[in-house]
């Protein structure tokens, strides 16, 4: 009898552990990121005052990659982001933005085969200007420093669905000087890891 009880307890503990890991690594990221209290949505066409590092260097449209090296979702889409920089780097400028100085080295390590600048946004000032509250998020700014697109890279976690490759579509349209494309809420509803709260 005691052996049965122990077996049931061990099995229950193992199932609970597996369920917790599945939630932690997979399931929670399939749900929209909770919208922070006091969040202010930023409309397409809004002028974005960019950091000096970007203003000095950029003469083309800009993609700002809000990135957290510790976030599983950011790690899943890093190869897609790098591919975008290689395919469109001659037509627009790319930046990765982390929210903590401690993340700079790990971000640079993940981006080591690129020349992408990694910036910090410790007080989330740039994130707030762009309406970003989670990672990974793509923000495309046109040549007039206006918000062109803010949203997800793709509907699929590994960025494999061409028809829902939202960031790539936005890149192609801004380069072609077309008006911002219309996307459904799957493009603009944030998924991923919430930015750490700041006081």
Phi, psi and omega in degrees: 000315180297321178297322178296315180298315179297319179297318179296316180296316179295319178296317179298318179295319179295316179296317178298318179296317178296317179298319179297315179297320178298317177297313185294321186262342189227294194298317184298333182275356174269355177261150177300145175293132179302135179285126182295152176298134179080011180298136178245117179289141180249126185278149172304138181096351178290135176291131180246118176282106186277153176301154183302323181301325180278318182301317184294319189272326192268125174241005183235178171302159186232139167247123177256120182261103176283123200220138173229108184301338180274348183277124179306320181296320177296320180292324180294328185258005184298320181294323177296316178300314180298320178299318177299318181296324180287322183282331187235007184297341177275347183249344177208163182259144183239138177224143171255136182236124175250159185261356180222141180301328181295343182271350186300311184295317180291327176294316179296325178296317179291335181254022191298334181268018181233172174249031182286130175286137177251121181248158175252146179229063191299329179260007180061027181294315179292319179301316180295319179301326184266354181078027182261135175224009177211169176232149356278144175222142176255133174236120178254126179246130181280182184291346176264015182061034177254144178296122181256321180204138170223120180172202184279158176284323185197158174290324181278141183303322182264014174058042186257351182267109183300319183291342177244029177277072191303312182297318179296319177299316179298318178301310182298323181286319180292323177296325180278002180061033176269160175298156179303135180289155175273130176237152176283179184293341176296335177280321190255346175281122187289136173234152177124215184258129179294140175298143178299143181290145176239142178280000000 
